[in-house]
Amino acid sequence: MRFELSYTQITVYALILTIFFDMFITKNSLLSTLRFWFSYFIILPFQLLTNYWLTSREIVIYNSEAIIGLRLAGAPIEDLIFGFAMILAVMSLWESKTKRG
């Protein structure tokens, strides 16, 4: 038996796990802070620019069967969501490490 997940499914699972990690494991609840959203909106243009550059030069090519098909700056929306999850995870981990000293 072969178990396969699409990029969309992996992205959704990553987002759910990261939100759970932030809220219940590190107990930071960064999504409810203005500081997180301010930081995210500083990072977002660079993520979009990088995604556009990688996909327009065909450095990264996506299998159309593995994604929804909606694109932003040339990259699948899944990239934006996955990037959001990674940023949240790193910031949450950073916050928890900083609190401990």
PDB file of N, CA and C in Angstrom:
ATOM      1  N   MET A   1       0.840  -1.186   0.000  1.00  0.00           N
ATOM      2  CA  MET A   1       0.000   0.000   0.000  1.00  0.00           C
ATOM      3  C   MET A   1       0.886   1.251   0.000  1.00  0.00           C
ATOM      4  N   ARG A   2       0.581   2.163  -0.878  1.00  0.00           N
ATOM      5  CA  ARG A   2       1.359   3.396  -0.996  1.00  0.00           C
ATOM      6  C   ARG A   2       0.519   4.570  -0.496  1.00  0.00           C
ATOM      7  N   PHE A   3       1.094   5.345   0.391  1.00  0.00           N
ATOM      8  CA  PHE A   3       0.406   6.489   0.983  1.00  0.00           C
ATOM      9  C   PHE A   3       0.986   7.765   0.399  1.00  0.00           C
ATOM     10  N   GLU A   4       0.171   8.527  -0.308  1.00  0.00           N
ATOM     11  CA  GLU A   4       0.630   9.766  -0.929  1.00  0.00           C
ATOM     12  C   GLU A   4      -0.239  10.936  -0.499  1.00  0.00           C
ATOM     13  N   LEU A   5       0.406  12.061  -0.303  1.00  0.00           N
ATOM     14  CA  LEU A   5      -0.299  13.299  -0.007  1.00  0.00           C
ATOM     15  C   LEU A   5       0.034  14.317  -1.088  1.00  0.00           C
ATOM     16  N   SER A   6      -0.947  15.094  -1.468  1.00  0.00           N
ATOM     17  CA  SER A   6      -0.686  16.173  -2.420  1.00  0.00           C
ATOM     18  C   SER A   6      -0.037  17.338  -1.675  1.00  0.00           C
ATOM     19  N   TYR A   7       0.514  18.253  -2.429  1.00  0.00           N
ATOM     20  CA  TYR A   7       1.123  19.438  -1.825  1.00  0.00           C
ATOM     21  C   TYR A   7       0.064  20.225  -1.049  1.00  0.00           C
ATOM     22  N   THR A   8      -1.145  20.264  -1.573  1.00  0.00           N
ATOM     23  CA  THR A   8      -2.244  20.950  -0.894  1.00  0.00           C
ATOM     24  C   THR A   8      -2.510  20.316   0.463  1.00  0.00           C
ATOM     25  N   GLN A   9      -2.576  18.998   0.514  1.00  0.00           N
ATOM     26  CA  GLN A   9      -2.826  18.312   1.784  1.00  0.00           C
ATOM     27  C   GLN A   9      -1.688  18.546   2.773  1.00  0.00           C
ATOM     28  N   ILE A  10      -0.464  18.455   2.306  1.00  0.00           N
ATOM     29  CA  ILE A  10       0.689  18.691   3.183  1.00  0.00           C
ATOM     30  C   ILE A  10       0.635  20.110   3.745  1.00  0.00           C
ATOM     31  N   THR A  11       0.276  21.054   2.900  1.00  0.00           N
ATOM     32  CA  THR A  11       0.188  22.453   3.320  1.00  0.00           C
ATOM     33  C   THR A  11      -0.870  22.645   4.399  1.00  0.00           C
ATOM     34  N   VAL A  12      -2.031  22.054   4.196  1.00  0.00           N
ATOM     35  CA  VAL A  12      -3.110  22.171   5.187  1.00  0.00           C
ATOM     36  C   VAL A  12      -2.690  21.537   6.508  1.00  0.00           C
ATOM     37  N   TYR A  13      -2.096  20.356   6.459  1.00  0.00           N
ATOM     38  CA  TYR A  13      -1.627  19.699   7.685  1.00  0.00           C
ATOM     39  C   TYR A  13      -0.552  20.533   8.379  1.00  0.00           C
ATOM     40  N   ALA A  14       0.362  21.089   7.613  1.00  0.00           N
ATOM     41  CA  ALA A  14       1.423  21.923   8.196  1.00  0.00           C
ATOM     42  C   ALA A  14       0.831  23.137   8.899  1.00  0.00           C
ATOM     43  N   LEU A  15      -0.156  23.759   8.273  1.00  0.00           N
ATOM     44  CA  LEU A  15      -0.789  24.932   8.867  1.00  0.00           C
ATOM     45  C   LEU A  15      -1.505  24.568  10.166  1.00  0.00           C
ATOM     46  N   ILE A  16      -2.271  23.491  10.140  1.00  0.00           N
ATOM     47  CA  ILE A  16      -3.003  23.054  11.339  1.00  0.00           C
ATOM     48  C   ILE A  16      -2.033  22.705  12.467  1.00  0.00           C
ATOM     49  N   LEU A  17      -1.004  21.935  12.151  1.00  0.00           N
ATOM     50  CA  LEU A  17      -0.024  21.547  13.173  1.00  0.00           C
ATOM     51  C   LEU A  17       0.720  22.754  13.739  1.00  0.00           C
ATOM     52  N   THR A  18       1.037  23.706  12.892  1.00  0.00           N
ATOM     53  CA  THR A  18       1.758  24.893  13.346  1.00  0.00           C
ATOM     54  C   THR A  18       0.885  25.759  14.251  1.00  0.00           C
ATOM     55  N   ILE A  19      -0.375  25.918  13.893  1.00  0.00           N
ATOM     56  CA  ILE A  19      -1.290  26.683  14.751  1.00  0.00           C
ATOM     57  C   ILE A  19      -1.451  25.973  16.097  1.00  0.00           C
ATOM     58  N   PHE A  20      -1.605  24.654  16.067  1.00  0.00           N
ATOM     59  CA  PHE A  20      -1.690  23.865  17.299  1.00  0.00           C
ATOM     60  C   PHE A  20      -0.419  24.049  18.134  1.00  0.00           C
ATOM     61  N   PHE A  21       0.739  23.969  17.490  1.00  0.00           N
ATOM     62  CA  PHE A  21       2.030  24.146  18.161  1.00  0.00           C
ATOM     63  C   PHE A  21       2.096  25.511  18.839  1.00  0.00           C
ATOM     64  N   ASP A  22       1.698  26.548  18.123  1.00  0.00           N
ATOM     65  CA  ASP A  22       1.755  27.909  18.655  1.00  0.00           C
ATOM     66  C   ASP A  22       0.791  28.109  19.822  1.00  0.00           C
ATOM     67  N   MET A  23      -0.408  27.580  19.701  1.00  0.00           N
ATOM     68  CA  MET A  23      -1.427  27.830  20.717  1.00  0.00           C
ATOM     69  C   MET A  23      -1.303  26.938  21.949  1.00  0.00           C
ATOM     70  N   PHE A  24      -0.967  25.660  21.745  1.00  0.00           N
ATOM     71  CA  PHE A  24      -1.055  24.714  22.850  1.00  0.00           C
ATOM     72  C   PHE A  24       0.280  24.175  23.358  1.00  0.00           C
ATOM     73  N   ILE A  25       1.306  24.188  22.535  1.00  0.00           N
ATOM     74  CA  ILE A  25       2.599  23.666  22.989  1.00  0.00           C
ATOM     75  C   ILE A  25       3.476  24.809  23.502  1.00  0.00           C
ATOM     76  N   THR A  26       3.692  25.819  22.670  1.00  0.00           N
ATOM     77  CA  THR A  26       4.488  26.962  23.136  1.00  0.00           C
ATOM     78  C   THR A  26       3.627  27.974  23.892  1.00  0.00           C
ATOM     79  N   LYS A  27       2.317  27.902  23.690  1.00  0.00           N
ATOM     80  CA  LYS A  27       1.350  28.799  24.353  1.00  0.00           C
ATOM     81  C   LYS A  27       1.648  30.282  24.100  1.00  0.00           C
ATOM     82  N   ASN A  28       2.079  30.582  22.884  1.00  0.00           N
ATOM     83  CA  ASN A  28       2.367  31.967  22.519  1.00  0.00           C
ATOM     84  C   ASN A  28       1.153  32.694  21.953  1.00  0.00           C
ATOM     85  N   SER A  29       0.310  31.981  21.230  1.00  0.00           N
ATOM     86  CA  SER A  29      -0.857  32.565  20.549  1.00  0.00           C
ATOM     87  C   SER A  29      -0.463  33.791  19.719  1.00  0.00           C
ATOM     88  N   LEU A  30       0.569  33.617  18.919  1.00  0.00           N
ATOM     89  CA  LEU A  30       1.078  34.733  18.122  1.00  0.00           C
ATOM     90  C   LEU A  30       0.064  35.271  17.124  1.00  0.00           C
ATOM     91  N   LEU A  31      -0.843  34.418  16.660  1.00  0.00           N
ATOM     92  CA  LEU A  31      -1.819  34.872  15.667  1.00  0.00           C
ATOM     93  C   LEU A  31      -2.723  35.980  16.209  1.00  0.00           C
ATOM     94  N   SER A  32      -2.785  36.104  17.521  1.00  0.00           N
ATOM     95  CA  SER A  32      -3.621  37.142  18.122  1.00  0.00           C
ATOM     96  C   SER A  32      -2.823  38.403  18.466  1.00  0.00           C
ATOM     97  N   THR A  33      -1.569  38.457  18.020  1.00  0.00           N
ATOM     98  CA  THR A  33      -0.748  39.628  18.344  1.00  0.00           C
ATOM     99  C   THR A  33      -0.485  40.480  17.104  1.00  0.00           C
ATOM    100  N   LEU A  34      -0.495  41.759  17.319  1.00  0.00           N
ATOM    101  CA  LEU A  34      -0.185  42.695  16.239  1.00  0.00           C
ATOM    102  C   LEU A  34       1.272  42.541  15.805  1.00  0.00           C
ATOM    103  N   ARG A  35       2.135  42.217  16.750  1.00  0.00           N
ATOM    104  CA  ARG A  35       3.562  42.033  16.478  1.00  0.00           C
ATOM    105  C   ARG A  35       3.788  40.954  15.420  1.00  0.00           C
ATOM    106  N   PHE A  36       3.049  39.830  15.522  1.00  0.00           N
ATOM    107  CA  PHE A  36       3.193  38.761  14.533  1.00  0.00           C
ATOM    108  C   PHE A  36       2.766  39.248  13.154  1.00  0.00           C
ATOM    109  N   TRP A  37       1.595  39.867  13.066  1.00  0.00           N
ATOM    110  CA  TRP A  37       1.062  40.289  11.770  1.00  0.00           C
ATOM    111  C   TRP A  37       1.928  41.371  11.136  1.00  0.00           C
ATOM    112  N   PHE A  38       2.459  42.261  11.948  1.00  0.00           N
ATOM    113  CA  PHE A  38       3.378  43.277  11.431  1.00  0.00           C
ATOM    114  C   PHE A  38       4.616  42.605  10.833  1.00  0.00           C
ATOM    115  N   SER A  39       5.169  41.659  11.554  1.00  0.00           N
ATOM    116  CA  SER A  39       6.347  40.921  11.070  1.00  0.00           C
ATOM    117  C   SER A  39       6.032  40.157   9.794  1.00  0.00           C
ATOM    118  N   TYR A  40       4.868  39.511   9.766  1.00  0.00           N
ATOM    119  CA  TYR A  40       4.490  38.721   8.597  1.00  0.00           C
ATOM    120  C   TYR A  40       4.360  39.605   7.354  1.00  0.00           C
ATOM    121  N   PHE A  41       3.758  40.779   7.519  1.00  0.00           N
ATOM    122  CA  PHE A  41       3.571  41.653   6.361  1.00  0.00           C
ATOM    123  C   PHE A  41       4.873  42.306   5.898  1.00  0.00           C
ATOM    124  N   ILE A  42       5.888  42.292   6.727  1.00  0.00           N
ATOM    125  CA  ILE A  42       7.221  42.707   6.280  1.00  0.00           C
ATOM    126  C   ILE A  42       7.849  41.588   5.443  1.00  0.00           C
ATOM    127  N   ILE A  43       7.649  40.347   5.865  1.00  0.00           N
ATOM    128  CA  ILE A  43       8.239  39.179   5.199  1.00  0.00           C
ATOM    129  C   ILE A  43       7.523  38.849   3.886  1.00  0.00           C
ATOM    130  N   LEU A  44       6.216  39.023   3.843  1.00  0.00           N
ATOM    131  CA  LEU A  44       5.380  38.602   2.713  1.00  0.00           C
ATOM    132  C   LEU A  44       5.852  39.099   1.342  1.00  0.00           C
ATOM    133  N   PRO A  45       6.169  40.379   1.158  1.00  0.00           N
ATOM    134  CA  PRO A  45       6.614  40.808  -0.179  1.00  0.00           C
ATOM    135  C   PRO A  45       7.862  40.068  -0.662  1.00  0.00           C
ATOM    136  N   PHE A  46       8.759  39.764   0.258  1.00  0.00           N
ATOM    137  CA  PHE A  46       9.977  39.041  -0.122  1.00  0.00           C
ATOM    138  C   PHE A  46       9.666  37.593  -0.495  1.00  0.00           C
ATOM    139  N   GLN A  47       8.706  36.995   0.194  1.00  0.00           N
ATOM    140  CA  GLN A  47       8.285  35.637  -0.162  1.00  0.00           C
ATOM    141  C   GLN A  47       7.651  35.638  -1.554  1.00  0.00           C
ATOM    142  N   LEU A  48       6.793  36.606  -1.822  1.00  0.00           N
ATOM    143  CA  LEU A  48       6.142  36.690  -3.132  1.00  0.00           C
ATOM    144  C   LEU A  48       7.164  36.943  -4.241  1.00  0.00           C
ATOM    145  N   LEU A  49       8.113  37.823  -3.980  1.00  0.00           N
ATOM    146  CA  LEU A  49       9.156  38.113  -4.962  1.00  0.00           C
ATOM    147  C   LEU A  49      10.002  36.874  -5.246  1.00  0.00           C
ATOM    148  N   THR A  50      10.377  36.161  -4.205  1.00  0.00           N
ATOM    149  CA  THR A  50      11.168  34.936  -4.368  1.00  0.00           C
ATOM    150  C   THR A  50      10.375  33.879  -5.120  1.00  0.00           C
ATOM    151  N   ASN A  51       9.107  33.692  -4.749  1.00  0.00           N
ATOM    152  CA  ASN A  51       8.256  32.726  -5.447  1.00  0.00           C
ATOM    153  C   ASN A  51       8.150  33.073  -6.928  1.00  0.00           C
ATOM    154  N   TYR A  52       7.939  34.352  -7.220  1.00  0.00           N
ATOM    155  CA  TYR A  52       7.817  34.778  -8.613  1.00  0.00           C
ATOM    156  C   TYR A  52       9.103  34.483  -9.381  1.00  0.00           C
ATOM    157  N   TRP A  53      10.240  34.830  -8.794  1.00  0.00           N
ATOM    158  CA  TRP A  53      11.520  34.626  -9.458  1.00  0.00           C
ATOM    159  C   TRP A  53      11.769  33.141  -9.724  1.00  0.00           C
ATOM    160  N   LEU A  54      11.517  32.295  -8.729  1.00  0.00           N
ATOM    161  CA  LEU A  54      11.771  30.856  -8.884  1.00  0.00           C
ATOM    162  C   LEU A  54      10.860  30.212  -9.926  1.00  0.00           C
ATOM    163  N   THR A  55       9.589  30.615  -9.946  1.00  0.00           N
ATOM    164  CA  THR A  55       8.658  29.984 -10.891  1.00  0.00           C
ATOM    165  C   THR A  55       8.758  30.585 -12.291  1.00  0.00           C
ATOM    166  N   SER A  56       9.021  31.879 -12.413  1.00  0.00           N
ATOM    167  CA  SER A  56       9.107  32.493 -13.744  1.00  0.00           C
ATOM    168  C   SER A  56      10.352  32.030 -14.498  1.00  0.00           C
ATOM    169  N   ARG A  57      11.381  31.672 -13.795  1.00  0.00           N
ATOM    170  CA  ARG A  57      12.608  31.158 -14.418  1.00  0.00           C
ATOM    171  C   ARG A  57      12.581  29.636 -14.537  1.00  0.00           C
ATOM    172  N   GLU A  58      11.481  29.065 -14.115  1.00  0.00           N
ATOM    173  CA  GLU A  58      11.265  27.611 -14.132  1.00  0.00           C
ATOM    174  C   GLU A  58      12.352  26.858 -13.364  1.00  0.00           C
ATOM    175  N   ILE A  59      12.831  27.486 -12.295  1.00  0.00           N
ATOM    176  CA  ILE A  59      13.742  26.809 -11.373  1.00  0.00           C
ATOM    177  C   ILE A  59      12.931  25.813 -10.554  1.00  0.00           C
ATOM    178  N   VAL A  60      11.717  26.232 -10.215  1.00  0.00           N
ATOM    179  CA  VAL A  60      10.772  25.367  -9.509  1.00  0.00           C
ATOM    180  C   VAL A  60       9.556  25.199 -10.408  1.00  0.00           C
ATOM    181  N   ILE A  61       9.182  23.959 -10.662  1.00  0.00           N
ATOM    182  CA  ILE A  61       8.017  23.645 -11.493  1.00  0.00           C
ATOM    183  C   ILE A  61       7.088  22.756 -10.672  1.00  0.00           C
ATOM    184  N   TYR A  62       5.810  23.089 -10.654  1.00  0.00           N
ATOM    185  CA  TYR A  62       4.841  22.354  -9.850  1.00  0.00           C
ATOM    186  C   TYR A  62       4.002  21.428 -10.716  1.00  0.00           C
ATOM    187  N   ASN A  63       3.726  20.256 -10.197  1.00  0.00           N
ATOM    188  CA  ASN A  63       2.832  19.310 -10.847  1.00  0.00           C
ATOM    189  C   ASN A  63       1.408  19.823 -10.661  1.00  0.00           C
ATOM    190  N   SER A  64       0.717  20.106 -11.738  1.00  0.00           N
ATOM    191  CA  SER A  64      -0.632  20.677 -11.654  1.00  0.00           C
ATOM    192  C   SER A  64      -1.632  19.744 -10.976  1.00  0.00           C
ATOM    193  N   GLU A  65      -1.323  18.465 -10.921  1.00  0.00           N
ATOM    194  CA  GLU A  65      -2.211  17.512 -10.247  1.00  0.00           C
ATOM    195  C   GLU A  65      -2.045  17.543  -8.727  1.00  0.00           C
ATOM    196  N   ALA A  66      -0.972  18.139  -8.240  1.00  0.00           N
ATOM    197  CA  ALA A  66      -0.683  18.144  -6.803  1.00  0.00           C
ATOM    198  C   ALA A  66      -1.096  19.443  -6.114  1.00  0.00           C
ATOM    199  N   ILE A  67      -1.574  20.415  -6.902  1.00  0.00           N
ATOM    200  CA  ILE A  67      -1.940  21.713  -6.332  1.00  0.00           C
ATOM    201  C   ILE A  67      -3.361  22.074  -6.739  1.00  0.00           C
ATOM    202  N   ILE A  68      -3.918  23.079  -6.063  1.00  0.00           N
ATOM    203  CA  ILE A  68      -5.273  23.546  -6.373  1.00  0.00           C
ATOM    204  C   ILE A  68      -5.311  24.211  -7.743  1.00  0.00           C
ATOM    205  N   GLY A  69      -4.270  24.982  -8.053  1.00  0.00           N
ATOM    206  CA  GLY A  69      -4.210  25.676  -9.337  1.00  0.00           C
ATOM    207  C   GLY A  69      -4.251  27.187  -9.203  1.00  0.00           C
ATOM    208  N   LEU A  70      -4.683  27.685  -8.053  1.00  0.00           N
ATOM    209  CA  LEU A  70      -4.697  29.120  -7.802  1.00  0.00           C
ATOM    210  C   LEU A  70      -3.268  29.584  -7.538  1.00  0.00           C
ATOM    211  N   ARG A  71      -2.845  30.618  -8.261  1.00  0.00           N
ATOM    212  CA  ARG A  71      -1.463  31.095  -8.123  1.00  0.00           C
ATOM    213  C   ARG A  71      -1.441  32.565  -7.725  1.00  0.00           C
ATOM    214  N   LEU A  72      -0.396  32.905  -6.990  1.00  0.00           N
ATOM    215  CA  LEU A  72      -0.155  34.283  -6.598  1.00  0.00           C
ATOM    216  C   LEU A  72       1.327  34.553  -6.834  1.00  0.00           C
ATOM    217  N   ALA A  73       1.639  35.576  -7.579  1.00  0.00           N
ATOM    218  CA  ALA A  73       3.027  35.889  -7.956  1.00  0.00           C
ATOM    219  C   ALA A  73       3.687  34.693  -8.632  1.00  0.00           C
ATOM    220  N   GLY A  74       2.927  33.974  -9.434  1.00  0.00           N
ATOM    221  CA  GLY A  74       3.466  32.855 -10.199  1.00  0.00           C
ATOM    222  C   GLY A  74       3.562  31.538  -9.467  1.00  0.00           C
ATOM    223  N   ALA A  75       3.415  31.553  -8.160  1.00  0.00           N
ATOM    224  CA  ALA A  75       3.544  30.325  -7.369  1.00  0.00           C
ATOM    225  C   ALA A  75       2.174  29.895  -6.846  1.00  0.00           C
ATOM    226  N   PRO A  76       2.010  28.611  -6.609  1.00  0.00           N
ATOM    227  CA  PRO A  76       0.730  28.132  -6.080  1.00  0.00           C
ATOM    228  C   PRO A  76       0.415  28.759  -4.724  1.00  0.00           C
ATOM    229  N   ILE A  77      -0.859  28.943  -4.465  1.00  0.00           N
ATOM    230  CA  ILE A  77      -1.303  29.507  -3.187  1.00  0.00           C
ATOM    231  C   ILE A  77      -0.803  28.650  -2.019  1.00  0.00           C
ATOM    232  N   GLU A  78      -0.579  27.373  -2.296  1.00  0.00           N
ATOM    233  CA  GLU A  78      -0.054  26.479  -1.262  1.00  0.00           C
ATOM    234  C   GLU A  78       1.302  26.960  -0.748  1.00  0.00           C
ATOM    235  N   ASP A  79       2.099  27.551  -1.634  1.00  0.00           N
ATOM    236  CA  ASP A  79       3.404  28.084  -1.219  1.00  0.00           C
ATOM    237  C   ASP A  79       3.241  29.205  -0.200  1.00  0.00           C
ATOM    238  N   LEU A  80       2.274  30.059  -0.445  1.00  0.00           N
ATOM    239  CA  LEU A  80       2.014  31.163   0.472  1.00  0.00           C
ATOM    240  C   LEU A  80       1.572  30.630   1.839  1.00  0.00           C
ATOM    241  N   ILE A  81       0.696  29.647   1.824  1.00  0.00           N
ATOM    242  CA  ILE A  81       0.201  29.059   3.075  1.00  0.00           C
ATOM    243  C   ILE A  81       1.316  28.307   3.796  1.00  0.00           C
ATOM    244  N   PHE A  82       2.105  27.539   3.050  1.00  0.00           N
ATOM    245  CA  PHE A  82       3.202  26.794   3.660  1.00  0.00           C
ATOM    246  C   PHE A  82       4.245  27.759   4.235  1.00  0.00           C
ATOM    247  N   GLY A  83       4.531  28.820   3.500  1.00  0.00           N
ATOM    248  CA  GLY A  83       5.457  29.842   3.999  1.00  0.00           C
ATOM    249  C   GLY A  83       4.940  30.491   5.268  1.00  0.00           C
ATOM    250  N   PHE A  84       3.635  30.759   5.302  1.00  0.00           N
ATOM    251  CA  PHE A  84       3.006  31.317   6.499  1.00  0.00           C
ATOM    252  C   PHE A  84       3.197  30.375   7.681  1.00  0.00           C
ATOM    253  N   ALA A  85       2.978  29.085   7.459  1.00  0.00           N
ATOM    254  CA  ALA A  85       3.147  28.090   8.524  1.00  0.00           C
ATOM    255  C   ALA A  85       4.594  28.047   9.009  1.00  0.00           C
ATOM    256  N   MET A  86       5.538  28.115   8.087  1.00  0.00           N
ATOM    257  CA  MET A  86       6.954  28.093   8.488  1.00  0.00           C
ATOM    258  C   MET A  86       7.323  29.330   9.302  1.00  0.00           C
ATOM    259  N   ILE A  87       6.835  30.483   8.884  1.00  0.00           N
ATOM    260  CA  ILE A  87       7.117  31.725   9.608  1.00  0.00           C
ATOM    261  C   ILE A  87       6.511  31.664  11.005  1.00  0.00           C
ATOM    262  N   LEU A  88       5.269  31.206  11.096  1.00  0.00           N
ATOM    263  CA  LEU A  88       4.618  31.075  12.402  1.00  0.00           C
ATOM    264  C   LEU A  88       5.376  30.100  13.297  1.00  0.00           C
ATOM    265  N   ALA A  89       5.808  28.982  12.746  1.00  0.00           N
ATOM    266  CA  ALA A  89       6.537  27.980  13.535  1.00  0.00           C
ATOM    267  C   ALA A  89       7.847  28.551  14.072  1.00  0.00           C
ATOM    268  N   VAL A  90       8.602  29.214  13.218  1.00  0.00           N
ATOM    269  CA  VAL A  90       9.893  29.768  13.640  1.00  0.00           C
ATOM    270  C   VAL A  90       9.692  30.872  14.677  1.00  0.00           C
ATOM    271  N   MET A  91       8.732  31.756  14.427  1.00  0.00           N
ATOM    272  CA  MET A  91       8.496  32.840  15.382  1.00  0.00           C
ATOM    273  C   MET A  91       7.993  32.305  16.719  1.00  0.00           C
ATOM    274  N   SER A  92       7.158  31.292  16.680  1.00  0.00           N
ATOM    275  CA  SER A  92       6.643  30.698  17.913  1.00  0.00           C
ATOM    276  C   SER A  92       7.761  30.024  18.702  1.00  0.00           C
ATOM    277  N   LEU A  93       8.605  29.300  18.000  1.00  0.00           N
ATOM    278  CA  LEU A  93       9.750  28.654  18.647  1.00  0.00           C
ATOM    279  C   LEU A  93      10.704  29.710  19.216  1.00  0.00           C
ATOM    280  N   TRP A  94      10.954  30.748  18.446  1.00  0.00           N
ATOM    281  CA  TRP A  94      11.830  31.831  18.892  1.00  0.00           C
ATOM    282  C   TRP A  94      11.269  32.479  20.159  1.00  0.00           C
ATOM    283  N   GLU A  95       9.965  32.771  20.151  1.00  0.00           N
ATOM    284  CA  GLU A  95       9.305  33.372  21.311  1.00  0.00           C
ATOM    285  C   GLU A  95       9.451  32.493  22.542  1.00  0.00           C
ATOM    286  N   SER A  96       9.221  31.205  22.379  1.00  0.00           N
ATOM    287  CA  SER A  96       9.285  30.306  23.536  1.00  0.00           C
ATOM    288  C   SER A  96      10.714  30.193  24.067  1.00  0.00           C
ATOM    289  N   LYS A  97      11.698  30.183  23.184  1.00  0.00           N
ATOM    290  CA  LYS A  97      13.104  30.136  23.614  1.00  0.00           C
ATOM    291  C   LYS A  97      13.498  31.440  24.309  1.00  0.00           C
ATOM    292  N   THR A  98      13.002  32.562  23.807  1.00  0.00           N
ATOM    293  CA  THR A  98      13.309  33.862  24.396  1.00  0.00           C
ATOM    294  C   THR A  98      12.709  33.981  25.796  1.00  0.00           C
ATOM    295  N   LYS A  99      11.501  33.460  25.983  1.00  0.00           N
ATOM    296  CA  LYS A  99      10.843  33.515  27.292  1.00  0.00           C
ATOM    297  C   LYS A  99      11.608  32.723  28.341  1.00  0.00           C
ATOM    298  N   ARG A 100      12.203  31.618  27.928  1.00  0.00           N
ATOM    299  CA  ARG A 100      12.951  30.769  28.864  1.00  0.00           C
ATOM    300  C   ARG A 100      14.274  31.390  29.287  1.00  0.00           C
ATOM    301  N   GLY A 101      14.781  32.257  28.447  1.00  0.00           N
ATOM    302  CA  GLY A 101      16.044  32.925  28.783  1.00  0.00           C
ATOM    303  C   GLY A 101      17.166  32.249  28.243  1.00  0.00           C
TER     304      GLY A 101
END
